[in-house]
Structures are given as structure tokens and as C-alpha cells.
């Protein structure tokens, strides 16, 4: 069965890839962009991974003054740790607390803090996530395995191109005294998008 | 453009239908919200998407909406749930 009917997302990705390559070729032919520029952007995105965002989160967990700077001036704060963001998009950080849980989506396309976290996961770009996260966030979070209590506010952040959003997840309990490197290991990509909490420490 | 928007201002998103590229999602057109933060000025994507220079830059505002206001009674969640969206100032009117 699987052989005769490949999963829809594979077929969808194939069509999209063909379309994107055709657009890319046209833009290069017309001199709007160069092939080197495309390679450079892909290369720069791949330099970053969620481990980079995790270092920022861990610093914010151990240093209240840093956390405050991160929330008010994210570009400056990540710059303190050596991360230079691309110039065409700002970064903003939203903080999860006991009272509010943020989750990020880009309903218009797939805007993501690529210059800090690397490329977005495929599901972030899917029509299903983009359409549903904004209208039924609690159901979507439940499917990711995250049940948000009724008393906790869910705030959906609909991100667009000029400002990319990073979620500062809650510091897990039982992590007092842990160093920044060990804390960073608890910070997952999904927790920085807001579809998960940070991992609990190993007992 | 009137008085510049700032954090705390009550605003309504223009309900305009336009046939060019724009970054105002359909589901908040006509909805009332509150400016939470002004990100600064950015090139106008409605110009840039169509070969323009994006100038003058426009201020981009982070606007907070109640999910219950956006989706009405169809929203299944808590009354306190919110939606944050970044909207260019020319789409916003003081309420």
C-alpha cells in the first residue's frame, strides 16, 4: 500500500521543490539573485542549530540581568554570546512562565529564527500546522504531547518576516545548581518554538 | 497617518481587501486589539513585493488580540488566551 500511495507530504514536497527550483532558476536568469547568494544563505542557515539557541536560553536561566536584556533587546543579548543575526530580520523573545505559554507559528509562510536556530523543521512549514496552531493551539499542543492547564494562558505568536520569535521556555524544576552547559542540554528545538517544555533533568 | 501608535494603544485592524501582497492575516482584519510593542520601522513589504523600494519605512507594531474576539464562539480554549501578530501601522486605526 505504502508503495502504491506514498504519504501525501512526500508528494507535496516534491511538487513544491520543483516549483521552488523553477522560481530560483528564473530569478537567477533575470539577475535578481545569484546562485552564490543562494548557496551563501543556505550555508549560513546550516551554521546554526538549536544548540545555539539552547545556549542563549541557559544563560537567561542563570542570569536574571541577561534574561531582561534578552527580552528587551534580543539582537544585542545574543550578540553578547557571539551570535550575529542576519540584517534582514530582527529577533524577539517571549518568555513562558507559570501563567502564560507562548507558541510560535507563521501563518503566512514559514518565518523562523533561522539565524539563531538553523532551518525550521518540516512540520513548522506544513499547511496543517500553519492553519491549526493559530485557531486551536491547545489541540495542536496536545498532539505534540503538551497539555496546557486551563488556568494557564496560551498566547499564539503569529510571526512574519521582519521579526522572528524565540520562546524562552520555563526552567525545569530540579535544576538548581546545574551549570549552563548541563542546562542547555535540556533545551530542545521544540521548546524554543513553544510546542514542548524543556526536558526535565535526568534523575 | 495621524498620531503615532505606541504601546498600550487600543487599535482596530483595517478590514480592507487588497489584491497585492500584504502581511495582514485575514483573520484579524476588522478586529480590535492593543498595541503591546512597537518593533521599529521596516521597509514596506507591499512595495518591495512588487519591485518597489519599500520606502518610506513603516512602523511595525506587535498587536495583542483576545482569541475569543478573533474566532468568536468557535474558539475552543481559555477566555484569557491571546494572539500576538506583527502589523504595519498603516493597517491600524486608533479605536
PDB file of N, CA, C and O in Angstrom, chain B residues 15-90:
ATOM      1  N   UNK B  15     -10.211  46.662   7.735  1.00  0.00           N
ATOM      2  CA  UNK B  15     -10.821  45.465   7.142  1.00  0.00           C
ATOM      3  C   UNK B  15     -10.683  45.463   5.623  1.00  0.00           C
ATOM      4  O   UNK B  15     -11.424  44.783   4.925  1.00  0.00           O
ATOM      5  N   UNK B  16      -9.705  46.205   5.112  1.00  0.00           N
ATOM      6  CA  UNK B  16      -9.573  46.359   3.663  1.00  0.00           C
ATOM      7  C   UNK B  16      -9.204  45.049   2.969  1.00  0.00           C
ATOM      8  O   UNK B  16      -8.431  44.256   3.492  1.00  0.00           O
ATOM      9  N   UNK B  17      -9.770  44.851   1.799  1.00  0.00           N
ATOM     10  CA  UNK B  17      -9.351  43.761   0.914  1.00  0.00           C
ATOM     11  C   UNK B  17      -8.451  44.379  -0.149  1.00  0.00           C
ATOM     12  O   UNK B  17      -8.862  45.322  -0.826  1.00  0.00           O
ATOM     13  N   UNK B  18      -7.248  43.892  -0.272  1.00  0.00           N
ATOM     14  CA  UNK B  18      -6.361  44.413  -1.311  1.00  0.00           C
ATOM     15  C   UNK B  18      -5.882  43.238  -2.149  1.00  0.00           C
ATOM     16  O   UNK B  18      -5.812  42.107  -1.668  1.00  0.00           O
ATOM     17  N   UNK B  19      -5.552  43.508  -3.397  1.00  0.00           N
ATOM     18  CA  UNK B  19      -5.185  42.380  -4.261  1.00  0.00           C
ATOM     19  C   UNK B  19      -3.678  42.272  -4.472  1.00  0.00           C
ATOM     20  O   UNK B  19      -3.219  41.506  -5.298  1.00  0.00           O
ATOM     21  N   UNK B  20      -2.892  43.047  -3.692  1.00  0.00           N
ATOM     22  CA  UNK B  20      -1.450  42.890  -3.784  1.00  0.00           C
ATOM     23  C   UNK B  20      -0.944  42.167  -2.523  1.00  0.00           C
ATOM     24  O   UNK B  20      -1.693  41.969  -1.566  1.00  0.00           O
ATOM     25  N   UNK B  21       0.349  41.816  -2.557  1.00  0.00           N
ATOM     26  CA  UNK B  21       0.939  41.143  -1.406  1.00  0.00           C
ATOM     27  C   UNK B  21       0.835  42.029  -0.162  1.00  0.00           C
ATOM     28  O   UNK B  21       1.148  43.210  -0.199  1.00  0.00           O
ATOM     29  N   UNK B  22       0.400  41.450   0.932  1.00  0.00           N
ATOM     30  CA  UNK B  22       0.415  42.180   2.205  1.00  0.00           C
ATOM     31  C   UNK B  22       0.527  41.176   3.333  1.00  0.00           C
ATOM     32  O   UNK B  22       0.283  39.985   3.150  1.00  0.00           O
ATOM     33  N   UNK B  23       0.897  41.668   4.506  1.00  0.00           N
ATOM     34  CA  UNK B  23       1.223  40.763   5.613  1.00  0.00           C
ATOM     35  C   UNK B  23       0.214  40.867   6.750  1.00  0.00           C
ATOM     36  O   UNK B  23       0.534  40.590   7.895  1.00  0.00           O
ATOM     37  N   UNK B  24      -0.986  41.278   6.425  1.00  0.00           N
ATOM     38  CA  UNK B  24      -2.038  41.356   7.443  1.00  0.00           C
ATOM     39  C   UNK B  24      -2.946  40.137   7.276  1.00  0.00           C
ATOM     40  O   UNK B  24      -3.669  40.054   6.287  1.00  0.00           O
ATOM     41  N   UNK B  25      -2.879  39.184   8.213  1.00  0.00           N
ATOM     42  CA  UNK B  25      -3.674  37.960   8.034  1.00  0.00           C
ATOM     43  C   UNK B  25      -5.177  38.267   8.007  1.00  0.00           C
ATOM     44  O   UNK B  25      -5.646  39.172   8.698  1.00  0.00           O
ATOM     45  N   UNK B  26      -5.914  37.509   7.205  1.00  0.00           N
ATOM     46  CA  UNK B  26      -7.352  37.759   7.023  1.00  0.00           C
ATOM     47  C   UNK B  26      -8.113  37.697   8.348  1.00  0.00           C
ATOM     48  O   UNK B  26      -9.080  38.427   8.555  1.00  0.00           O
ATOM     49  N   UNK B  27      -7.656  36.825   9.254  1.00  0.00           N
ATOM     50  CA  UNK B  27      -8.481  36.564  10.443  1.00  0.00           C
ATOM     51  C   UNK B  27      -8.426  37.681  11.485  1.00  0.00           C
ATOM     52  O   UNK B  27      -9.170  37.626  12.468  1.00  0.00           O
ATOM     53  N   UNK B  28      -7.559  38.665  11.290  1.00  0.00           N
ATOM     54  CA  UNK B  28      -7.584  39.787  12.239  1.00  0.00           C
ATOM     55  C   UNK B  28      -8.068  41.085  11.594  1.00  0.00           C
ATOM     56  O   UNK B  28      -8.171  42.099  12.270  1.00  0.00           O
ATOM     57  N   UNK B  29      -8.404  41.020  10.318  1.00  0.00           N
ATOM     58  CA  UNK B  29      -8.953  42.228   9.692  1.00  0.00           C
ATOM     59  C   UNK B  29     -10.282  42.586  10.360  1.00  0.00           C
ATOM     60  O   UNK B  29     -11.147  41.722  10.539  1.00  0.00           O
ATOM     61  N   UNK B  30     -10.423  43.846  10.728  1.00  0.00           N
ATOM     62  CA  UNK B  30     -11.634  44.308  11.397  1.00  0.00           C
ATOM     63  C   UNK B  30     -11.656  44.037  12.892  1.00  0.00           C
ATOM     64  O   UNK B  30     -12.595  44.440  13.578  1.00  0.00           O
ATOM     65  N   UNK B  31     -10.628  43.367  13.413  1.00  0.00           N
ATOM     66  CA  UNK B  31     -10.621  43.011  14.839  1.00  0.00           C
ATOM     67  C   UNK B  31      -9.947  44.097  15.674  1.00  0.00           C
ATOM     68  O   UNK B  31      -9.044  44.787  15.215  1.00  0.00           O
ATOM     69  N   UNK B  32     -10.399  44.184  16.912  1.00  0.00           N
ATOM     70  CA  UNK B  32      -9.851  45.163  17.852  1.00  0.00           C
ATOM     71  C   UNK B  32      -8.780  44.506  18.711  1.00  0.00           C
ATOM     72  O   UNK B  32      -8.917  43.347  19.122  1.00  0.00           O
ATOM     73  N   UNK B  33      -7.723  45.248  18.970  1.00  0.00           N
ATOM     74  CA  UNK B  33      -6.638  44.736  19.800  1.00  0.00           C
ATOM     75  C   UNK B  33      -5.915  45.869  20.498  1.00  0.00           C
ATOM     76  O   UNK B  33      -6.384  47.018  20.499  1.00  0.00           O
ATOM     77  N   UNK B  34      -4.783  45.531  21.088  1.00  0.00           N
ATOM     78  CA  UNK B  34      -3.992  46.520  21.824  1.00  0.00           C
ATOM     79  C   UNK B  34      -2.538  46.427  21.380  1.00  0.00           C
ATOM     80  O   UNK B  34      -1.987  45.321  21.286  1.00  0.00           O
ATOM     81  N   UNK B  35      -1.931  47.579  21.102  1.00  0.00           N
ATOM     82  CA  UNK B  35      -0.516  47.578  20.744  1.00  0.00           C
ATOM     83  C   UNK B  35       0.281  47.222  21.990  1.00  0.00           C
ATOM     84  O   UNK B  35       0.122  47.818  23.051  1.00  0.00           O
ATOM     85  N   UNK B  36       1.128  46.195  21.864  1.00  0.00           N
ATOM     86  CA  UNK B  36       1.923  45.788  23.010  1.00  0.00           C
ATOM     87  C   UNK B  36       3.356  46.306  22.891  1.00  0.00           C
ATOM     88  O   UNK B  36       4.027  46.545  23.877  1.00  0.00           O
ATOM     89  N   UNK B  37       3.816  46.467  21.670  1.00  0.00           N
ATOM     90  CA  UNK B  37       5.211  46.847  21.461  1.00  0.00           C
ATOM     91  C   UNK B  37       5.333  47.421  20.050  1.00  0.00           C
ATOM     92  O   UNK B  37       4.650  46.971  19.140  1.00  0.00           O
ATOM     93  N   UNK B  38       6.191  48.410  19.889  1.00  0.00           N
ATOM     94  CA  UNK B  38       6.492  48.919  18.548  1.00  0.00           C
ATOM     95  C   UNK B  38       7.898  48.445  18.208  1.00  0.00           C
ATOM     96  O   UNK B  38       8.858  48.771  18.896  1.00  0.00           O
ATOM     97  N   UNK B  39       7.999  47.602  17.182  1.00  0.00           N
ATOM     98  CA  UNK B  39       9.293  46.985  16.867  1.00  0.00           C
ATOM     99  C   UNK B  39      10.266  47.962  16.230  1.00  0.00           C
ATOM    100  O   UNK B  39      11.465  47.722  16.236  1.00  0.00           O
ATOM    101  N   UNK B  40       9.750  49.008  15.586  1.00  0.00           N
ATOM    102  CA  UNK B  40      10.611  49.904  14.827  1.00  0.00           C
ATOM    103  C   UNK B  40      10.095  49.994  13.401  1.00  0.00           C
ATOM    104  O   UNK B  40       9.016  49.472  13.100  1.00  0.00           O
ATOM    105  N   UNK B  41      10.868  50.654  12.543  1.00  0.00           N
ATOM    106  CA  UNK B  41      10.420  50.866  11.163  1.00  0.00           C
ATOM    107  C   UNK B  41      11.108  49.889  10.216  1.00  0.00           C
ATOM    108  O   UNK B  41      12.309  49.628  10.345  1.00  0.00           O
ATOM    109  N   UNK B  42      10.327  49.351   9.308  1.00  0.00           N
ATOM    110  CA  UNK B  42      10.832  48.366   8.347  1.00  0.00           C
ATOM    111  C   UNK B  42      10.347  48.746   6.944  1.00  0.00           C
ATOM    112  O   UNK B  42       9.293  49.370   6.802  1.00  0.00           O
ATOM    113  N   UNK B  43      11.101  48.335   5.928  1.00  0.00           N
ATOM    114  CA  UNK B  43      10.640  48.594   4.557  1.00  0.00           C
ATOM    115  C   UNK B  43       9.244  48.010   4.336  1.00  0.00           C
ATOM    116  O   UNK B  43       8.929  46.941   4.854  1.00  0.00           O
ATOM    117  N   UNK B  44       8.450  48.719   3.564  1.00  0.00           N
ATOM    118  CA  UNK B  44       7.065  48.309   3.332  1.00  0.00           C
ATOM    119  C   UNK B  44       7.022  47.103   2.390  1.00  0.00           C
ATOM    120  O   UNK B  44       7.360  47.221   1.215  1.00  0.00           O
ATOM    121  N   UNK B  45       6.607  45.932   2.909  1.00  0.00           N
ATOM    122  CA  UNK B  45       6.621  44.727   2.064  1.00  0.00           C
ATOM    123  C   UNK B  45       5.637  44.824   0.908  1.00  0.00           C
ATOM    124  O   UNK B  45       5.790  44.147  -0.106  1.00  0.00           O
ATOM    125  N   UNK B  46       4.637  45.674   1.037  1.00  0.00           N
ATOM    126  CA  UNK B  46       3.639  45.806  -0.030  1.00  0.00           C
ATOM    127  C   UNK B  46       4.232  46.512  -1.245  1.00  0.00           C
ATOM    128  O   UNK B  46       3.730  46.377  -2.347  1.00  0.00           O
ATOM    129  N   UNK B  47       5.294  47.262  -1.004  1.00  0.00           N
ATOM    130  CA  UNK B  47       6.030  47.888  -2.098  1.00  0.00           C
ATOM    131  C   UNK B  47       7.119  46.944  -2.609  1.00  0.00           C
ATOM    132  O   UNK B  47       7.247  46.693  -3.807  1.00  0.00           O
ATOM    133  N   UNK B  48       7.887  46.383  -1.662  1.00  0.00           N
ATOM    134  CA  UNK B  48       9.024  45.545  -2.059  1.00  0.00           C
ATOM    135  C   UNK B  48       8.603  44.316  -2.848  1.00  0.00           C
ATOM    136  O   UNK B  48       9.319  43.867  -3.739  1.00  0.00           O
ATOM    137  N   UNK B  49       7.436  43.759  -2.504  1.00  0.00           N
ATOM    138  CA  UNK B  49       7.000  42.526  -3.175  1.00  0.00           C
ATOM    139  C   UNK B  49       6.676  42.768  -4.641  1.00  0.00           C
ATOM    140  O   UNK B  49       6.554  41.820  -5.412  1.00  0.00           O
ATOM    141  N   UNK B  50       6.522  44.047  -4.998  1.00  0.00           N
ATOM    142  CA  UNK B  50       6.132  44.343  -6.372  1.00  0.00           C
ATOM    143  C   UNK B  50       7.166  45.230  -7.058  1.00  0.00           C
ATOM    144  O   UNK B  50       6.832  46.086  -7.872  1.00  0.00           O
ATOM    145  N   UNK B  51       8.424  45.031  -6.667  1.00  0.00           N
ATOM    146  CA  UNK B  51       9.514  45.718  -7.344  1.00  0.00           C
ATOM    147  C   UNK B  51       9.832  47.100  -6.812  1.00  0.00           C
ATOM    148  O   UNK B  51      10.720  47.771  -7.319  1.00  0.00           O
ATOM    149  N   UNK B  52       9.122  47.551  -5.767  1.00  0.00           N
ATOM    150  CA  UNK B  52       9.361  48.879  -5.205  1.00  0.00           C
ATOM    151  C   UNK B  52      10.518  48.887  -4.221  1.00  0.00           C
ATOM    152  O   UNK B  52      11.099  47.842  -3.906  1.00  0.00           O
ATOM    153  N   UNK B  53      10.845  50.085  -3.724  1.00  0.00           N
ATOM    154  CA  UNK B  53      11.992  50.198  -2.817  1.00  0.00           C
ATOM    155  C   UNK B  53      11.594  50.054  -1.344  1.00  0.00           C
ATOM    156  O   UNK B  53      12.441  50.087  -0.460  1.00  0.00           O
ATOM    157  N   UNK B  54      10.299  49.918  -1.070  1.00  0.00           N
ATOM    158  CA  UNK B  54       9.868  49.723   0.316  1.00  0.00           C
ATOM    159  C   UNK B  54       9.866  50.999   1.140  1.00  0.00           C
ATOM    160  O   UNK B  54       9.615  50.947   2.347  1.00  0.00           O
ATOM    161  N   UNK B  55      10.141  52.135   0.487  1.00  0.00           N
ATOM    162  CA  UNK B  55      10.214  53.397   1.224  1.00  0.00           C
ATOM    163  C   UNK B  55       8.948  54.225   1.008  1.00  0.00           C
ATOM    164  O   UNK B  55       8.366  54.166  -0.069  1.00  0.00           O
ATOM    165  N   UNK B  56       8.518  55.011   1.958  1.00  0.00           N
ATOM    166  CA  UNK B  56       9.134  55.152   3.276  1.00  0.00           C
ATOM    167  C   UNK B  56       8.915  53.908   4.134  1.00  0.00           C
ATOM    168  O   UNK B  56       7.936  53.187   3.955  1.00  0.00           O
ATOM    169  N   UNK B  57       9.867  53.694   5.057  1.00  0.00           N
ATOM    170  CA  UNK B  57       9.689  52.596   6.007  1.00  0.00           C
ATOM    171  C   UNK B  57       8.449  52.861   6.862  1.00  0.00           C
ATOM    172  O   UNK B  57       8.077  54.018   7.094  1.00  0.00           O
ATOM    173  N   UNK B  58       7.839  51.792   7.306  1.00  0.00           N
ATOM    174  CA  UNK B  58       6.655  51.913   8.158  1.00  0.00           C
ATOM    175  C   UNK B  58       6.935  51.237   9.493  1.00  0.00           C
ATOM    176  O   UNK B  58       7.687  50.265   9.567  1.00  0.00           O
ATOM    177  N   UNK B  59       6.274  51.755  10.521  1.00  0.00           N
ATOM    178  CA  UNK B  59       6.488  51.147  11.836  1.00  0.00           C
ATOM    179  C   UNK B  59       5.670  49.864  11.951  1.00  0.00           C
ATOM    180  O   UNK B  59       4.525  49.781  11.522  1.00  0.00           O
ATOM    181  N   UNK B  60       6.319  48.864  12.546  1.00  0.00           N
ATOM    182  CA  UNK B  60       5.704  47.550  12.718  1.00  0.00           C
ATOM    183  C   UNK B  60       5.325  47.394  14.186  1.00  0.00           C
ATOM    184  O   UNK B  60       6.172  47.561  15.071  1.00  0.00           O
ATOM    185  N   UNK B  61       4.064  47.098  14.423  1.00  0.00           N
ATOM    186  CA  UNK B  61       3.553  47.028  15.797  1.00  0.00           C
ATOM    187  C   UNK B  61       3.166  45.600  16.149  1.00  0.00           C
ATOM    188  O   UNK B  61       2.505  44.909  15.367  1.00  0.00           O
ATOM    189  N   UNK B  62       3.568  45.176  17.338  1.00  0.00           N
ATOM    190  CA  UNK B  62       3.088  43.893  17.854  1.00  0.00           C
ATOM    191  C   UNK B  62       1.745  44.160  18.531  1.00  0.00           C
ATOM    192  O   UNK B  62       1.673  44.937  19.487  1.00  0.00           O
ATOM    193  N   UNK B  63       0.697  43.547  17.991  1.00  0.00           N
ATOM    194  CA  UNK B  63      -0.653  43.810  18.496  1.00  0.00           C
ATOM    195  C   UNK B  63      -1.210  42.554  19.150  1.00  0.00           C
ATOM    196  O   UNK B  63      -1.055  41.441  18.635  1.00  0.00           O
ATOM    197  N   UNK B  64      -1.820  42.772  20.297  1.00  0.00           N
ATOM    198  CA  UNK B  64      -2.393  41.670  21.083  1.00  0.00           C
ATOM    199  C   UNK B  64      -3.904  41.617  20.850  1.00  0.00           C
ATOM    200  O   UNK B  64      -4.581  42.644  20.931  1.00  0.00           O
ATOM    201  N   UNK B  65      -4.392  40.423  20.548  1.00  0.00           N
ATOM    202  CA  UNK B  65      -5.835  40.207  20.369  1.00  0.00           C
ATOM    203  C   UNK B  65      -6.285  39.113  21.315  1.00  0.00           C
ATOM    204  O   UNK B  65      -5.541  38.174  21.584  1.00  0.00           O
ATOM    205  N   UNK B  66      -7.536  39.228  21.784  1.00  0.00           N
ATOM    206  CA  UNK B  66      -8.114  38.101  22.518  1.00  0.00           C
ATOM    207  C   UNK B  66      -8.549  37.052  21.493  1.00  0.00           C
ATOM    208  O   UNK B  66      -9.241  37.375  20.514  1.00  0.00           O
ATOM    209  N   UNK B  67      -8.171  35.811  21.724  1.00  0.00           N
ATOM    210  CA  UNK B  67      -8.561  34.750  20.787  1.00  0.00           C
ATOM    211  C   UNK B  67     -10.071  34.670  20.648  1.00  0.00           C
ATOM    212  O   UNK B  67     -10.597  34.391  19.569  1.00  0.00           O
ATOM    213  N   UNK B  68     -10.777  34.937  21.747  1.00  0.00           N
ATOM    214  CA  UNK B  68     -12.243  34.885  21.708  1.00  0.00           C
ATOM    215  C   UNK B  68     -12.797  35.976  20.782  1.00  0.00           C
ATOM    216  O   UNK B  68     -13.861  35.803  20.182  1.00  0.00           O
ATOM    217  N   UNK B  69     -12.076  37.102  20.671  1.00  0.00           N
ATOM    218  CA  UNK B  69     -12.510  38.157  19.750  1.00  0.00           C
ATOM    219  C   UNK B  69     -12.206  37.786  18.301  1.00  0.00           C
ATOM    220  O   UNK B  69     -12.950  38.133  17.383  1.00  0.00           O
ATOM    221  N   UNK B  70     -11.081  37.098  18.110  1.00  0.00           N
ATOM    222  CA  UNK B  70     -10.675  36.752  16.745  1.00  0.00           C
ATOM    223  C   UNK B  70     -11.575  35.669  16.157  1.00  0.00           C
ATOM    224  O   UNK B  70     -12.047  35.767  15.031  1.00  0.00           O
ATOM    225  N   UNK B  71     -11.828  34.630  16.949  1.00  0.00           N
ATOM    226  CA  UNK B  71     -12.533  33.461  16.416  1.00  0.00           C
ATOM    227  C   UNK B  71     -13.972  33.358  16.898  1.00  0.00           C
ATOM    228  O   UNK B  71     -14.696  32.450  16.473  1.00  0.00           O
ATOM    229  N   UNK B  72     -14.371  34.229  17.801  1.00  0.00           N
ATOM    230  CA  UNK B  72     -15.743  34.179  18.294  1.00  0.00           C
ATOM    231  C   UNK B  72     -16.008  32.945  19.132  1.00  0.00           C
ATOM    232  O   UNK B  72     -15.095  32.368  19.732  1.00  0.00           O
ATOM    233  N   UNK B  73     -17.250  32.510  19.122  1.00  0.00           N
ATOM    234  CA  UNK B  73     -17.627  31.392  19.994  1.00  0.00           C
ATOM    235  C   UNK B  73     -17.020  30.077  19.510  1.00  0.00           C
ATOM    236  O   UNK B  73     -17.021  29.082  20.228  1.00  0.00           O
ATOM    237  N   UNK B  74     -16.480  30.076  18.290  1.00  0.00           N
ATOM    238  CA  UNK B  74     -15.872  28.856  17.769  1.00  0.00           C
ATOM    239  C   UNK B  74     -14.537  28.539  18.417  1.00  0.00           C
ATOM    240  O   UNK B  74     -14.012  27.440  18.243  1.00  0.00           O
ATOM    241  N   UNK B  75     -13.978  29.504  19.158  1.00  0.00           N
ATOM    242  CA  UNK B  75     -12.660  29.257  19.745  1.00  0.00           C
ATOM    243  C   UNK B  75     -12.771  28.334  20.945  1.00  0.00           C
ATOM    244  O   UNK B  75     -13.483  28.628  21.905  1.00  0.00           O
ATOM    245  N   UNK B  76     -12.052  27.235  20.866  1.00  0.00           N
ATOM    246  CA  UNK B  76     -12.049  26.285  21.991  1.00  0.00           C
ATOM    247  C   UNK B  76     -10.755  26.443  22.761  1.00  0.00           C
ATOM    248  O   UNK B  76      -9.711  25.940  22.355  1.00  0.00           O
ATOM    249  N   UNK B  77     -10.840  27.185  23.819  1.00  0.00           N
ATOM    250  CA  UNK B  77      -9.662  27.410  24.651  1.00  0.00           C
ATOM    251  C   UNK B  77     -10.100  28.235  25.835  1.00  0.00           C
ATOM    252  O   UNK B  77     -11.292  28.347  26.122  1.00  0.00           O
ATOM    253  N   UNK B  78      -9.134  28.821  26.521  1.00  0.00           N
ATOM    254  CA  UNK B  78      -9.466  29.621  27.696  1.00  0.00           C
ATOM    255  C   UNK B  78      -9.811  31.046  27.271  1.00  0.00           C
ATOM    256  O   UNK B  78      -9.341  31.542  26.249  1.00  0.00           O
ATOM    257  N   UNK B  79     -10.646  31.693  28.060  1.00  0.00           N
ATOM    258  CA  UNK B  79     -11.037  33.068  27.777  1.00  0.00           C
ATOM    259  C   UNK B  79      -9.823  33.994  27.763  1.00  0.00           C
ATOM    260  O   UNK B  79      -9.808  35.012  27.070  1.00  0.00           O
ATOM    261  N   UNK B  80      -8.803  33.643  28.540  1.00  0.00           N
ATOM    262  CA  UNK B  80      -7.620  34.503  28.662  1.00  0.00           C
ATOM    263  C   UNK B  80      -6.651  34.340  27.493  1.00  0.00           C
ATOM    264  O   UNK B  80      -5.688  35.102  27.378  1.00  0.00           O
ATOM    265  N   UNK B  81      -6.888  33.360  26.623  1.00  0.00           N
ATOM    266  CA  UNK B  81      -5.914  33.085  25.553  1.00  0.00           C
ATOM    267  C   UNK B  81      -5.777  34.276  24.595  1.00  0.00           C
ATOM    268  O   UNK B  81      -6.758  34.956  24.290  1.00  0.00           O
ATOM    269  N   UNK B  82      -4.544  34.482  24.130  1.00  0.00           N
ATOM    270  CA  UNK B  82      -4.246  35.650  23.298  1.00  0.00           C
ATOM    271  C   UNK B  82      -3.581  35.242  21.986  1.00  0.00           C
ATOM    272  O   UNK B  82      -3.017  34.150  21.866  1.00  0.00           O
ATOM    273  N   UNK B  83      -3.653  36.173  21.042  1.00  0.00           N
ATOM    274  CA  UNK B  83      -2.921  36.063  19.780  1.00  0.00           C
ATOM    275  C   UNK B  83      -2.082  37.323  19.637  1.00  0.00           C
ATOM    276  O   UNK B  83      -2.585  38.434  19.834  1.00  0.00           O
ATOM    277  N   UNK B  84      -0.801  37.161  19.328  1.00  0.00           N
ATOM    278  CA  UNK B  84       0.060  38.309  19.036  1.00  0.00           C
ATOM    279  C   UNK B  84       0.397  38.277  17.553  1.00  0.00           C
ATOM    280  O   UNK B  84       0.768  37.225  17.026  1.00  0.00           O
ATOM    281  N   UNK B  85       0.242  39.427  16.890  1.00  0.00           N
ATOM    282  CA  UNK B  85       0.586  39.500  15.470  1.00  0.00           C
ATOM    283  C   UNK B  85       1.294  40.817  15.211  1.00  0.00           C
ATOM    284  O   UNK B  85       0.966  41.839  15.821  1.00  0.00           O
ATOM    285  N   UNK B  86       2.273  40.781  14.302  1.00  0.00           N
ATOM    286  CA  UNK B  86       3.016  41.991  13.939  1.00  0.00           C
ATOM    287  C   UNK B  86       2.345  42.627  12.723  1.00  0.00           C
ATOM    288  O   UNK B  86       2.299  42.021  11.646  1.00  0.00           O
ATOM    289  N   UNK B  87       1.860  43.851  12.916  1.00  0.00           N
ATOM    290  CA  UNK B  87       1.052  44.511  11.884  1.00  0.00           C
ATOM    291  C   UNK B  87       1.653  45.884  11.582  1.00  0.00           C
ATOM    292  O   UNK B  87       1.985  46.638  12.502  1.00  0.00           O
ATOM    293  N   UNK B  88       1.784  46.202  10.303  1.00  0.00           N
ATOM    294  CA  UNK B  88       2.294  47.527   9.928  1.00  0.00           C
ATOM    295  C   UNK B  88       1.271  48.607  10.251  1.00  0.00           C
ATOM    296  O   UNK B  88       0.064  48.395  10.153  1.00  0.00           O
ATOM    297  N   UNK B  89       1.797  49.775  10.632  1.00  0.00           N
ATOM    298  CA  UNK B  89       0.963  50.840  11.190  1.00  0.00           C
ATOM    299  C   UNK B  89      -0.135  51.313  10.246  1.00  0.00           C
ATOM    300  O   UNK B  89      -1.181  51.763  10.708  1.00  0.00           O
ATOM    301  N   UNK B  90       0.088  51.209   8.923  1.00  0.00           N
ATOM    302  CA  UNK B  90      -0.954  51.729   8.020  1.00  0.00           C
ATOM    303  C   UNK B  90      -2.183  50.828   7.970  1.00  0.00           C
ATOM    304  O   UNK B  90      -3.177  51.166   7.342  1.00  0.00           O
TER     305      UNK B  90
END
